[in-house]
PDB file of C-alpha atoms in Angstrom:
ATOM      1  CA  MET N  27      59.891 -50.146  31.497  1.00  0.00           C
ATOM      2  CA  PRO N  28      57.327 -47.440  32.217  1.00  0.00           C
ATOM      3  CA  ILE N  29      55.749 -45.776  29.194  1.00  0.00           C
ATOM      4  CA  PRO N  30      56.803 -42.102  29.046  1.00  0.00           C
ATOM      5  CA  ASN N  31      54.115 -39.433  29.204  1.00  0.00           C
ATOM      6  CA  LEU N  32      54.733 -37.136  26.229  1.00  0.00           C
ATOM      7  CA  PHE N  33      52.922 -34.271  27.938  1.00  0.00           C
ATOM      8  CA  THR N  34      54.610 -34.341  31.327  1.00  0.00           C
ATOM      9  CA  GLY N  35      57.920 -35.913  30.380  1.00  0.00           C
ATOM     10  CA  GLN N  36      57.568 -38.428  33.176  1.00  0.00           C
ATOM     11  CA  GLY N  37      58.927 -41.931  32.699  1.00  0.00           C
ATOM     12  CA  GLU N  38      61.967 -43.112  30.882  1.00  0.00           C
ATOM     13  CA  PRO N  39      62.914 -41.248  27.675  1.00  0.00           C
ATOM     14  CA  PRO N  40      62.513 -43.267  24.496  1.00  0.00           C
ATOM     15  CA  THR N  41      65.545 -44.943  23.008  1.00  0.00           C
ATOM     16  CA  LEU N  42      67.341 -43.675  19.942  1.00  0.00           C
ATOM     17  CA  PHE N  43      65.044 -43.696  16.944  1.00  0.00           C
ATOM     18  CA  VAL N  44      66.118 -42.901  13.390  1.00  0.00           C
ATOM     19  CA  SER N  45      63.600 -42.198  10.644  1.00  0.00           C
ATOM     20  CA  HIS N  46      63.940 -40.788   7.144  1.00  0.00           C
ATOM     21  CA  GLY N  47      65.411 -37.354   7.701  1.00  0.00           C
ATOM     22  CA  PHE N  48      65.021 -37.254  11.509  1.00  0.00           C
ATOM     23  CA  ILE N  49      66.826 -38.481  14.596  1.00  0.00           C
ATOM     24  CA  ARG N  50      64.886 -38.673  17.855  1.00  0.00           C
ATOM     25  CA  GLU N  51      66.980 -39.193  20.956  1.00  0.00           C
ATOM     26  CA  GLY N  52      65.401 -38.651  24.303  1.00  0.00           C
ATOM     27  CA  TRP N  53      63.175 -35.611  24.072  1.00  0.00           C
ATOM     28  CA  THR N  54      65.101 -33.953  21.244  1.00  0.00           C
ATOM     29  CA  VAL N  55      64.600 -34.216  17.492  1.00  0.00           C
ATOM     30  CA  SER N  56      67.280 -33.305  14.954  1.00  0.00           C
ATOM     31  CA  LEU N  57      67.874 -33.705  11.245  1.00  0.00           C
ATOM     32  CA  THR N  58      69.968 -36.410   9.627  1.00  0.00           C
ATOM     33  CA  ARG N  59      72.314 -35.510   6.792  1.00  0.00           C
ATOM     34  CA  ASP N  60      69.595 -36.547   4.354  1.00  0.00           C
ATOM     35  CA  GLY N  61      67.123 -34.416   6.275  1.00  0.00           C
ATOM     36  CA  GLU N  62      69.360 -31.334   6.018  1.00  0.00           C
ATOM     37  CA  THR N  63      69.682 -31.928   2.272  1.00  0.00           C
ATOM     38  CA  LEU N  64      65.925 -32.278   1.948  1.00  0.00           C
ATOM     39  CA  LEU N  65      65.348 -29.094   3.961  1.00  0.00           C
ATOM     40  CA  GLY N  66      67.404 -27.123   1.479  1.00  0.00           C
ATOM     41  CA  HIS N  67      65.304 -28.432  -1.393  1.00  0.00           C
ATOM     42  CA  VAL N  68      62.073 -27.635   0.475  1.00  0.00           C
ATOM     43  CA  ARG N  69      63.162 -24.056   1.111  1.00  0.00           C
ATOM     44  CA  ARG N  70      64.005 -23.564  -2.570  1.00  0.00           C
ATOM     45  CA  ILE N  71      60.660 -25.071  -3.610  1.00  0.00           C
ATOM     46  CA  LEU N  72      58.759 -22.740  -1.258  1.00  0.00           C
ATOM     47  CA  LYS N  73      60.731 -19.736  -2.497  1.00  0.00           C
ATOM     48  CA  ALA N  74      60.002 -20.640  -6.126  1.00  0.00           C
ATOM     49  CA  HIS N  75      56.327 -21.078  -5.248  1.00  0.00           C
ATOM     50  CA  GLN N  76      56.173 -17.613  -3.663  1.00  0.00           C
ATOM     51  CA  GLU N  77      57.952 -16.039  -6.631  1.00  0.00           C
ATOM     52  CA  ALA N  78      55.514 -17.678  -9.036  1.00  0.00           C
ATOM     53  CA  LEU N  79      52.524 -16.380  -7.071  1.00  0.00           C
ATOM     54  CA  ALA N  80      54.058 -12.911  -6.882  1.00  0.00           C
ATOM     55  CA  ALA N  81      54.590 -12.854 -10.647  1.00  0.00           C
ATOM     56  CA  PHE N  82      50.897 -13.489 -11.285  1.00  0.00           C
ATOM     57  CA  VAL N  83      49.737 -11.072  -8.585  1.00  0.00           C
ATOM     58  CA  GLN N  84      52.069  -8.309  -9.737  1.00  0.00           C
ATOM     59  CA  SER N  85      50.927  -8.688 -13.323  1.00  0.00           C
ATOM     60  CA  GLU N  86      47.423  -7.781 -12.160  1.00  0.00           C
ATOM     61  CA  LEU N  87      48.639  -4.902 -10.006  1.00  0.00           C
ATOM     62  CA  GLN N  88      50.626  -3.030 -12.609  1.00  0.00           C
ATOM     63  CA  GLY N  89      49.425  -0.225 -14.816  1.00  0.00           C
ATOM     64  CA  THR N  90      48.575   3.459 -14.462  1.00  0.00           C
ATOM     65  CA  VAL N  91      46.030   5.225 -12.284  1.00  0.00           C
ATOM     66  CA  ARG N  92      45.196   8.842 -13.148  1.00  0.00           C
ATOM     67  CA  LEU N  93      44.365  10.975 -10.121  1.00  0.00           C
ATOM     68  CA  GLY N  94      43.200  14.544 -10.612  1.00  0.00           C
ATOM     69  CA  THR N  95      43.262  16.824  -7.582  1.00  0.00           C
ATOM     70  CA  VAL N  96      43.064  20.452  -6.632  1.00  0.00           C
ATOM     71  CA  ASP N  97      46.588  21.701  -5.937  1.00  0.00           C
ATOM     72  CA  GLU N  98      46.047  22.588  -2.281  1.00  0.00           C
ATOM     73  CA  TYR N  99      44.527  19.166  -1.581  1.00  0.00           C
ATOM     74  CA  ALA N 100      47.587  17.529  -3.085  1.00  0.00           C
ATOM     75  CA  VAL N 101      49.789  19.445  -0.648  1.00  0.00           C
ATOM     76  CA  ALA N 102      47.711  18.656   2.432  1.00  0.00           C
ATOM     77  CA  PHE N 103      46.445  15.120   1.834  1.00  0.00           C
ATOM     78  CA  LEU N 104      48.216  13.259  -0.984  1.00  0.00           C
ATOM     79  CA  PRO N 105      51.469  12.393   0.837  1.00  0.00           C
ATOM     80  CA  ALA N 106      49.679  10.057   3.262  1.00  0.00           C
ATOM     81  CA  ILE N 107      47.411   8.605   0.563  1.00  0.00           C
ATOM     82  CA  LEU N 108      50.238   7.876  -1.869  1.00  0.00           C
ATOM     83  CA  ALA N 109      52.448   6.380   0.841  1.00  0.00           C
ATOM     84  CA  ARG N 110      49.777   3.861   1.855  1.00  0.00           C
ATOM     85  CA  PHE N 111      48.922   3.023  -1.739  1.00  0.00           C
ATOM     86  CA  ALA N 112      52.590   2.446  -2.631  1.00  0.00           C
ATOM     87  CA  GLU N 113      52.896  -0.097   0.176  1.00  0.00           C
ATOM     88  CA  SER N 114      50.162  -2.293  -1.298  1.00  0.00           C
ATOM     89  CA  HIS N 115      50.760  -1.529  -5.011  1.00  0.00           C
ATOM     90  CA  PRO N 116      54.442  -0.669  -5.464  1.00  0.00           C
ATOM     91  CA  LEU N 117      54.436  -1.318  -9.235  1.00  0.00           C
ATOM     92  CA  VAL N 118      51.464   0.875 -10.114  1.00  0.00           C
ATOM     93  CA  HIS N 119      52.229   4.177 -11.836  1.00  0.00           C
ATOM     94  CA  VAL N 120      50.173   7.018 -10.323  1.00  0.00           C
ATOM     95  CA  ASP N 121      49.742   9.990 -12.662  1.00  0.00           C
ATOM     96  CA  VAL N 122      48.798  13.003 -10.513  1.00  0.00           C
ATOM     97  CA  VAL N 123      47.185  15.949 -12.305  1.00  0.00           C
ATOM     98  CA  CYS N 124      46.857  19.186 -10.304  1.00  0.00           C
ATOM     99  CA  ASP N 125      44.322  21.699 -11.587  1.00  0.00           C
ATOM    100  CA  THR N 126      41.304  23.761 -10.601  1.00  0.00           C
ATOM    101  CA  THR N 127      38.013  22.058  -9.841  1.00  0.00           C
ATOM    102  CA  THR N 128      36.474  23.512 -13.003  1.00  0.00           C
ATOM    103  CA  ASN N 129      39.225  22.112 -15.204  1.00  0.00           C
ATOM    104  CA  LEU N 130      39.273  18.788 -13.390  1.00  0.00           C
ATOM    105  CA  LEU N 131      35.541  18.382 -13.994  1.00  0.00           C
ATOM    106  CA  ALA N 132      36.145  18.961 -17.690  1.00  0.00           C
ATOM    107  CA  ARG N 133      38.913  16.333 -17.687  1.00  0.00           C
ATOM    108  CA  PHE N 134      36.652  13.969 -15.770  1.00  0.00           C
ATOM    109  CA  ALA N 135      33.856  14.380 -18.316  1.00  0.00           C
ATOM    110  CA  GLU N 136      36.330  13.417 -21.060  1.00  0.00           C
ATOM    111  CA  ASN N 137      37.574  10.380 -19.058  1.00  0.00           C
ATOM    112  CA  ALA N 138      41.011  11.979 -18.947  1.00  0.00           C
ATOM    113  CA  VAL N 139      41.306  11.180 -15.212  1.00  0.00           C
ATOM    114  CA  ASP N 140      40.151   8.125 -13.272  1.00  0.00           C
ATOM    115  CA  PHE N 141      39.540  10.037 -10.043  1.00  0.00           C
ATOM    116  CA  ALA N 142      38.866  13.699  -9.333  1.00  0.00           C
ATOM    117  CA  LEU N 143      39.441  15.120  -5.856  1.00  0.00           C
ATOM    118  CA  ILE N 144      37.558  18.402  -6.076  1.00  0.00           C
ATOM    119  CA  THR N 145      35.829  21.162  -4.170  1.00  0.00           C
ATOM    120  CA  HIS N 146      32.215  20.078  -3.781  1.00  0.00           C
ATOM    121  CA  GLY N 147      29.476  22.449  -4.907  1.00  0.00           C
ATOM    122  CA  HIS N 148      30.732  23.757  -8.241  1.00  0.00           C
ATOM    123  CA  GLY N 149      28.170  23.834 -10.995  1.00  0.00           C
ATOM    124  CA  GLY N 150      27.891  20.499 -12.736  1.00  0.00           C
ATOM    125  CA  ASP N 151      29.789  18.506 -10.125  1.00  0.00           C
ATOM    126  CA  GLY N 152      26.897  16.590  -8.636  1.00  0.00           C
ATOM    127  CA  GLY N 153      27.614  13.081  -7.484  1.00  0.00           C
ATOM    128  CA  GLY N 154      30.668  11.555  -5.946  1.00  0.00           C
ATOM    129  CA  ILE N 155      31.533  10.975  -2.301  1.00  0.00           C
ATOM    130  CA  VAL N 156      31.802  13.906   0.096  1.00  0.00           C
ATOM    131  CA  LEU N 157      34.911  13.156   2.132  1.00  0.00           C
ATOM    132  CA  PHE N 158      35.709  16.157   4.260  1.00  0.00           C
ATOM    133  CA  ARG N 159      34.434  19.517   5.501  1.00  0.00           C
ATOM    134  CA  GLU N 160      36.673  22.297   6.765  1.00  0.00           C
ATOM    135  CA  PRO N 161      36.531  26.097   7.221  1.00  0.00           C
ATOM    136  CA  VAL N 162      38.169  28.542   4.849  1.00  0.00           C
ATOM    137  CA  VAL N 163      40.170  31.144   6.781  1.00  0.00           C
ATOM    138  CA  TRP N 164      42.036  34.378   6.199  1.00  0.00           C
ATOM    139  CA  ALA N 165      45.813  33.992   6.497  1.00  0.00           C
ATOM    140  CA  THR N 166      48.871  36.189   6.337  1.00  0.00           C
ATOM    141  CA  LEU N 167      52.483  36.149   7.491  1.00  0.00           C
ATOM    142  CA  ALA N 168      52.618  36.358  11.276  1.00  0.00           C
ATOM    143  CA  THR N 169      55.519  38.844  11.349  1.00  0.00           C
ATOM    144  CA  HIS N 170      54.089  41.374   8.838  1.00  0.00           C
ATOM    145  CA  CYS N 171      51.129  43.715   8.763  1.00  0.00           C
ATOM    146  CA  ALA N 172      49.687  43.390   5.260  1.00  0.00           C
ATOM    147  CA  HIS N 173      46.248  42.906   6.833  1.00  0.00           C
ATOM    148  CA  ARG N 174      46.329  46.476   8.209  1.00  0.00           C
ATOM    149  CA  GLN N 175      46.729  48.107   4.816  1.00  0.00           C
ATOM    150  CA  ASP N 176      43.844  49.943   3.182  1.00  0.00           C
ATOM    151  CA  PRO N 177      42.881  48.721   0.692  1.00  0.00           C
ATOM    152  CA  VAL N 178      44.001  45.281   1.857  1.00  0.00           C
ATOM    153  CA  PRO N 179      46.219  43.478  -0.702  1.00  0.00           C
ATOM    154  CA  LEU N 180      44.948  40.006  -1.587  1.00  0.00           C
ATOM    155  CA  ALA N 181      46.687  36.959  -3.025  1.00  0.00           C
ATOM    156  CA  LEU N 182      43.960  34.791  -4.542  1.00  0.00           C
ATOM    157  CA  PHE N 183      43.505  31.830  -6.801  1.00  0.00           C
ATOM    158  CA  HIS N 184      42.359  32.403 -10.360  1.00  0.00           C
ATOM    159  CA  PRO N 185      38.720  33.169 -11.304  1.00  0.00           C
ATOM    160  CA  GLY N 186      36.493  30.135 -10.913  1.00  0.00           C
ATOM    161  CA  CYS N 187      37.892  29.276  -7.473  1.00  0.00           C
ATOM    162  CA  LYS N 188      35.275  29.335  -4.730  1.00  0.00           C
ATOM    163  CA  PHE N 189      37.758  30.582  -2.155  1.00  0.00           C
ATOM    164  CA  ARG N 190      38.438  33.624  -4.314  1.00  0.00           C
ATOM    165  CA  GLN N 191      34.775  34.449  -4.749  1.00  0.00           C
ATOM    166  CA  TRP N 192      34.000  33.943  -1.078  1.00  0.00           C
ATOM    167  CA  ALA N 193      36.809  36.315  -0.081  1.00  0.00           C
ATOM    168  CA  ILE N 194      35.702  39.037  -2.511  1.00  0.00           C
ATOM    169  CA  ASP N 195      32.034  38.715  -1.536  1.00  0.00           C
ATOM    170  CA  ALA N 196      32.795  38.816   2.202  1.00  0.00           C
ATOM    171  CA  LEU N 197      34.907  41.985   1.965  1.00  0.00           C
ATOM    172  CA  ALA N 198      32.414  43.669  -0.376  1.00  0.00           C
ATOM    173  CA  LYS N 199      29.551  42.898   2.002  1.00  0.00           C
ATOM    174  CA  GLN N 200      31.582  44.327   4.880  1.00  0.00           C
ATOM    175  CA  GLY N 201      32.382  47.423   2.858  1.00  0.00           C
ATOM    176  CA  ARG N 202      36.124  46.979   3.251  1.00  0.00           C
ATOM    177  CA  GLY N 203      38.432  48.090   0.471  1.00  0.00           C
ATOM    178  CA  TYR N 204      40.660  45.530  -1.206  1.00  0.00           C
ATOM    179  CA  ARG N 205      42.839  45.078  -4.242  1.00  0.00           C
ATOM    180  CA  ILE N 206      43.840  41.810  -5.893  1.00  0.00           C
ATOM    181  CA  ALA N 207      47.609  42.108  -5.852  1.00  0.00           C
ATOM    182  CA  TYR N 208      48.626  38.533  -6.732  1.00  0.00           C
ATOM    183  CA  THR N 209      46.939  35.602  -8.437  1.00  0.00           C
ATOM    184  CA  SER N 210      48.048  32.005  -8.979  1.00  0.00           C
ATOM    185  CA  VAL N 211      46.556  28.650  -9.881  1.00  0.00           C
ATOM    186  CA  SER N 212      48.849  26.936  -7.353  1.00  0.00           C
ATOM    187  CA  LEU N 213      49.123  27.048  -3.593  1.00  0.00           C
ATOM    188  CA  SER N 214      52.885  27.569  -3.816  1.00  0.00           C
ATOM    189  CA  GLY N 215      52.294  30.764  -5.802  1.00  0.00           C
ATOM    190  CA  ILE N 216      49.894  32.093  -3.169  1.00  0.00           C
ATOM    191  CA  GLU N 217      52.270  31.128  -0.364  1.00  0.00           C
ATOM    192  CA  ALA N 218      55.122  33.001  -2.046  1.00  0.00           C
ATOM    193  CA  ALA N 219      53.213  36.277  -1.784  1.00  0.00           C
ATOM    194  CA  LEU N 220      52.231  35.548   1.825  1.00  0.00           C
ATOM    195  CA  ARG N 221      55.757  34.570   2.901  1.00  0.00           C
ATOM    196  CA  ALA N 222      57.037  37.838   1.467  1.00  0.00           C
ATOM    197  CA  GLY N 223      54.620  39.639   3.779  1.00  0.00           C
ATOM    198  CA  LEU N 224      52.855  41.232   0.813  1.00  0.00           C
ATOM    199  CA  ALA N 225      49.266  40.005   1.031  1.00  0.00           C
ATOM    200  CA  VAL N 226      46.380  38.289   2.764  1.00  0.00           C
ATOM    201  CA  SER N 227      44.722  35.188   1.313  1.00  0.00           C
ATOM    202  CA  ALA N 228      41.761  32.884   1.836  1.00  0.00           C
ATOM    203  CA  LEU N 229      43.033  29.346   2.431  1.00  0.00           C
ATOM    204  CA  ALA N 230      41.767  25.999   3.611  1.00  0.00           C
ATOM    205  CA  ARG N 231      42.478  25.672   7.321  1.00  0.00           C
ATOM    206  CA  SER N 232      44.701  22.638   6.640  1.00  0.00           C
ATOM    207  CA  ASN N 233      46.872  24.694   4.251  1.00  0.00           C
ATOM    208  CA  VAL N 234      47.831  27.362   6.796  1.00  0.00           C
ATOM    209  CA  ALA N 235      51.530  26.645   7.125  1.00  0.00           C
ATOM    210  CA  GLU N 236      53.901  27.336   9.968  1.00  0.00           C
ATOM    211  CA  GLY N 237      54.794  31.026  10.172  1.00  0.00           C
ATOM    212  CA  PHE N 238      51.345  32.195   9.059  1.00  0.00           C
ATOM    213  CA  ARG N 239      48.596  33.527  11.298  1.00  0.00           C
ATOM    214  CA  ILE N 240      44.844  33.192  10.930  1.00  0.00           C
ATOM    215  CA  LEU N 241      42.867  36.429  10.855  1.00  0.00           C
ATOM    216  CA  ASP N 242      39.324  36.745  12.191  1.00  0.00           C
ATOM    217  CA  GLU N 243      36.707  39.316  13.184  1.00  0.00           C
ATOM    218  CA  ARG N 244      39.051  40.765  15.826  1.00  0.00           C
ATOM    219  CA  ASP N 245      41.393  41.691  12.960  1.00  0.00           C
ATOM    220  CA  GLY N 246      38.554  43.124  10.887  1.00  0.00           C
ATOM    221  CA  PHE N 247      38.054  40.108   8.619  1.00  0.00           C
ATOM    222  CA  PRO N 248      34.619  38.478   8.316  1.00  0.00           C
ATOM    223  CA  ALA N 249      34.082  34.764   8.707  1.00  0.00           C
ATOM    224  CA  LEU N 250      34.264  32.693   5.517  1.00  0.00           C
ATOM    225  CA  PRO N 251      32.199  29.599   4.603  1.00  0.00           C
ATOM    226  CA  SER N 252      33.364  26.039   4.985  1.00  0.00           C
ATOM    227  CA  TYR N 253      34.200  23.957   1.950  1.00  0.00           C
ATOM    228  CA  GLN N 254      33.788  20.261   1.196  1.00  0.00           C
ATOM    229  CA  ILE N 255      36.111  17.867  -0.605  1.00  0.00           C
ATOM    230  CA  ALA N 256      34.449  15.325  -2.867  1.00  0.00           C
ATOM    231  CA  LEU N 257      35.809  12.327  -4.739  1.00  0.00           C
ATOM    232  CA  ARG N 258      34.491  11.357  -8.141  1.00  0.00           C
ATOM    233  CA  ARG N 259      35.389   8.088  -9.860  1.00  0.00           C
ATOM    234  CA  SER N 260      35.117   7.450 -13.584  1.00  0.00           C
ATOM    235  CA  GLU N 261      32.909   4.608 -14.806  1.00  0.00           C
ATOM    236  CA  ILE N 262      35.858   3.196 -16.757  1.00  0.00           C
ATOM    237  CA  ALA N 263      38.012   2.994 -13.602  1.00  0.00           C
ATOM    238  CA  ASP N 264      36.819  -0.500 -12.754  1.00  0.00           C
ATOM    239  CA  SER N 265      39.918  -2.533 -11.867  1.00  0.00           C
ATOM    240  CA  PRO N 266      40.986  -3.866  -8.436  1.00  0.00           C
ATOM    241  CA  VAL N 267      43.760  -1.276  -8.459  1.00  0.00           C
ATOM    242  CA  HIS N 268      41.177   1.503  -8.737  1.00  0.00           C
ATOM    243  CA  ASP N 269      39.207  -0.093  -5.916  1.00  0.00           C
ATOM    244  CA  CYS N 270      42.283  -0.062  -3.711  1.00  0.00           C
ATOM    245  CA  LEU N 271      43.177   3.564  -4.437  1.00  0.00           C
ATOM    246  CA  GLU N 272      39.617   4.671  -3.699  1.00  0.00           C
ATOM    247  CA  HIS N 273      39.767   2.749  -0.432  1.00  0.00           C
ATOM    248  CA  HIS N 274      42.993   4.486   0.604  1.00  0.00           C
ATOM    249  CA  ILE N 275      41.594   7.912  -0.288  1.00  0.00           C
ATOM    250  CA  VAL N 276      38.371   7.378   1.654  1.00  0.00           C
ATOM    251  CA  GLU N 277      40.199   5.898   4.646  1.00  0.00           C
ATOM    252  CA  ASN N 278      42.583   8.862   4.726  1.00  0.00           C
ATOM    253  CA  PHE N 279      39.662  11.217   5.320  1.00  0.00           C
ATOM    254  CA  ARG N 280      38.251   9.325   8.293  1.00  0.00           C
ATOM    255  CA  PRO N 281      38.084  11.688  11.330  1.00  0.00           C
ATOM    256  CA  GLY N 282      40.814   9.835  13.211  1.00  0.00           C
ATOM    257  CA  ALA N 283      43.168   9.900  10.242  1.00  0.00           C
ATOM    258  CA  LEU N 284      42.768  13.671   9.873  1.00  0.00           C
ATOM    259  CA  LEU N 285      43.505  14.671  13.464  1.00  0.00           C
ATOM    260  CA  THR N 286      47.078  15.665  12.645  1.00  0.00           C
ATOM    261  CA  VAL N 287      46.006  17.545   9.531  1.00  0.00           C
ATOM    262  CA  ALA N 288      43.146  19.486  11.059  1.00  0.00           C
ATOM    263  CA  ALA N 289      44.789  20.187  14.420  1.00  0.00           C
TER     264      ALA N 289
END
């Protein structure tokens, strides 16, 4: 009888062969009753093994991470960062603190936050990683004419905010009259005044929402500086979980990742 070639299938198929757990007949292999029983045990063993590994891994990946951020950065950038982080660390509690850069720096100095996502350039905030640079722009509701009023009504963040100071300095240098009509520590508070058609504000380009329009020199508003976002990490934030969150934050600010935000 010719010897079959296992690669080409030529020759006569082998005769029926029964081994522990397997039946080979011709070119097919199937399980015996004992083999099917054994397969069930193997699957349960593998499942138990995976559950045991997961229990040890998850114990390392639990806990709390404290992330301080400027309010407008939370609105523009945190959704994508938190979504990616939750995929890899679903059991970690993320405590997000929204505040001004000045207050966040004070919290950071007291180790009250593990990370601080701040506006770069404030006094005393040297160090950290500069992640992003973007222009500050004038914005108002597209369907209203608050920008044509004299003096122009402004909705600005509280004292200590760079955007506020840049707006005041630019209008003063131009000699244009203004009045501070609304103030808020949060972006939602500023947006409320803009959506009512009551004011003009200085916002990060990425925070100009649908329904607003950007004002420029053609509208009588001088150009404003660009700002930078920096990330600072506390010395006590030294766990693998902190490493992972920092990685997700930095990766989120890569140029390709920000195309949809900065468009």
